[in-house]
C-alpha positions as a Python dict, from the first residue, in 0.01 Angstrom:
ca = {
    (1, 'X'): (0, 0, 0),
    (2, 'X'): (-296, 157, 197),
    (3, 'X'): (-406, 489, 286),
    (4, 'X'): (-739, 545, 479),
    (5, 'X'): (-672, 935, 515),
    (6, 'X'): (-972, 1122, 503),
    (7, 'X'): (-1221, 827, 494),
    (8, 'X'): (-1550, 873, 698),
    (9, 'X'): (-1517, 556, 866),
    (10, 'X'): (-1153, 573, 914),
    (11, 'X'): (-1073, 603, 1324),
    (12, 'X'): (-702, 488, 1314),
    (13, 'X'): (-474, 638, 1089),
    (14, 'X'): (-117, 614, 980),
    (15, 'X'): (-140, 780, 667),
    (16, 'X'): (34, 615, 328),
    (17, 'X'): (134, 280, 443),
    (18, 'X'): (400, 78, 245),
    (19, 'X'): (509, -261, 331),
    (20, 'X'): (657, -523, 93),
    (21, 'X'): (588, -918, 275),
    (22, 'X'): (354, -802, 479),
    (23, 'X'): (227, -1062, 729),
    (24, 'X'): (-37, -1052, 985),
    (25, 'X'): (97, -1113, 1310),
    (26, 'X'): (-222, -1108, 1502),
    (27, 'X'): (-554, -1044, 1423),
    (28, 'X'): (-887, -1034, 1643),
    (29, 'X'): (-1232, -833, 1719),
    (30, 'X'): (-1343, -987, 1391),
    (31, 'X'): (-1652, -819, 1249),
    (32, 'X'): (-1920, -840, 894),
    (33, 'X'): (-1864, -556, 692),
    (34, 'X'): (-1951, -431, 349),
    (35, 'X'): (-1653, -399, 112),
    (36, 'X'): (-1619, -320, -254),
    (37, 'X'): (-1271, -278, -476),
    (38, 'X'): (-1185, -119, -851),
    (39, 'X'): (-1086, -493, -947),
    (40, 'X'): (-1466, -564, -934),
    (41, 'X'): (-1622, -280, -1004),
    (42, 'X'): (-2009, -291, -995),
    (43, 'X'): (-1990, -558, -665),
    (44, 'X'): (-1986, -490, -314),
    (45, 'X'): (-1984, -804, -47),
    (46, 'X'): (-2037, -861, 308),
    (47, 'X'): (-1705, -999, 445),
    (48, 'X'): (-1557, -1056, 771),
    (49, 'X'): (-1240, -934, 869),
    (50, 'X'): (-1014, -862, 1205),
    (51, 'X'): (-1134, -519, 1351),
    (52, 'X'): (-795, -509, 1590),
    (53, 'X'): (-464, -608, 1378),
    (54, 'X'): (-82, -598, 1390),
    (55, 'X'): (95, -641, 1081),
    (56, 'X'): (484, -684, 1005),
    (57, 'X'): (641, -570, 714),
    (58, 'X'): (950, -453, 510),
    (59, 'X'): (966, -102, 424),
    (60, 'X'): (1013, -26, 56),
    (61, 'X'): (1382, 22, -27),
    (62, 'X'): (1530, 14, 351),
    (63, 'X'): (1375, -346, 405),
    (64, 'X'): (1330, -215, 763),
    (65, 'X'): (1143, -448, 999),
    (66, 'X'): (865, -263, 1116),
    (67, 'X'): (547, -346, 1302),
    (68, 'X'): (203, -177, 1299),
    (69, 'X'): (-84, -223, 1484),
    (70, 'X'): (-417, -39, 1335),
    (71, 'X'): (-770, -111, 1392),
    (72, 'X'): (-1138, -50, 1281),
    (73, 'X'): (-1128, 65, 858),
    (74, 'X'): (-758, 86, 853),
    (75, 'X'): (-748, -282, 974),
    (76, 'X'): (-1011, -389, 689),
    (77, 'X'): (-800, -197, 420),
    (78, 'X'): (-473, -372, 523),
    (79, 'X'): (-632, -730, 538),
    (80, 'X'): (-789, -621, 173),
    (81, 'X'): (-478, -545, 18),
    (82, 'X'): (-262, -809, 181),
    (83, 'X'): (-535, -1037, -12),
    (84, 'X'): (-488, -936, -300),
    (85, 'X'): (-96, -956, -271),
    (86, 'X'): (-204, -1307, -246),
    (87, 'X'): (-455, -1308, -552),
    (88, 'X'): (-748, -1320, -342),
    (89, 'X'): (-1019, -1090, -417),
    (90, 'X'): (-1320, -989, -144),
    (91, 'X'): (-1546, -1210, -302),
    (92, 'X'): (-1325, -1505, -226),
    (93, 'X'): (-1370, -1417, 137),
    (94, 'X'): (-1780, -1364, 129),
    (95, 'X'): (-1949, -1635, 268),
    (96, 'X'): (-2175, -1691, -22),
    (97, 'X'): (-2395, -1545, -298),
    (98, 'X'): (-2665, -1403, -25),
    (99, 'X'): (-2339, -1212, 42),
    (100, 'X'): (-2271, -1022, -271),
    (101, 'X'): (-2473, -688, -357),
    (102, 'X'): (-2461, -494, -665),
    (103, 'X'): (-2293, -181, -659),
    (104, 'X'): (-2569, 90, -555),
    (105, 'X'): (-2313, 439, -507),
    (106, 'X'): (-1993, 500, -720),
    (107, 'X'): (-1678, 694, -586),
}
């Protein structure tokens, strides 16, 4: 689950987005960004990630097909919670400890 509605950076969005075995399809534009999550609170790490994606997925209770194609933040957040669907956390994607930053501005 993802929403990006309201977030500064956010250029592309499709508002709550629920998929269950979600997959990316395609992914591409891939960019260095900062990211941070509640599951590792006082970190924030430099990772890269797709900036153009289309993901497939069930949707909750139909198990409809669907297919979405996002980009920019709303592409990050859906690669950073398919990751974790997968037990991977954004520091397993950093490319080392140069990459990793503490924490400087809480939400």
């Amino acid at each position: 689950v993802a929403d990006v509605t309201g977030h500064p950076k956010a250029t592309t969005v499709h508002g709550v987005i629920a998929l269950c075995n979600a997959r990316i399809v395609t992914a591409s534009r891939w960019r260095s960004g900062r990211e941070g999550c509640m599951s590792v609170p006082d970190l924030t790490g430099d990772v890269k990630r797709a900036g153009r994606l289309v993901v497939e997925g069930a949707v909750p209770g139909t198990g409809e097909l669907v297919t979405l194609e996002t980009e920019a933040f709303e592409a990050r957040a859906l690669q950073h919670e398919i990751d974790h669907c997968a037990g991977l956390l954004f520091l397993d994607r950093v490319a080392g400890a140069h990459a990793v930053h503490a924490r400087k501005v809480y939400l």
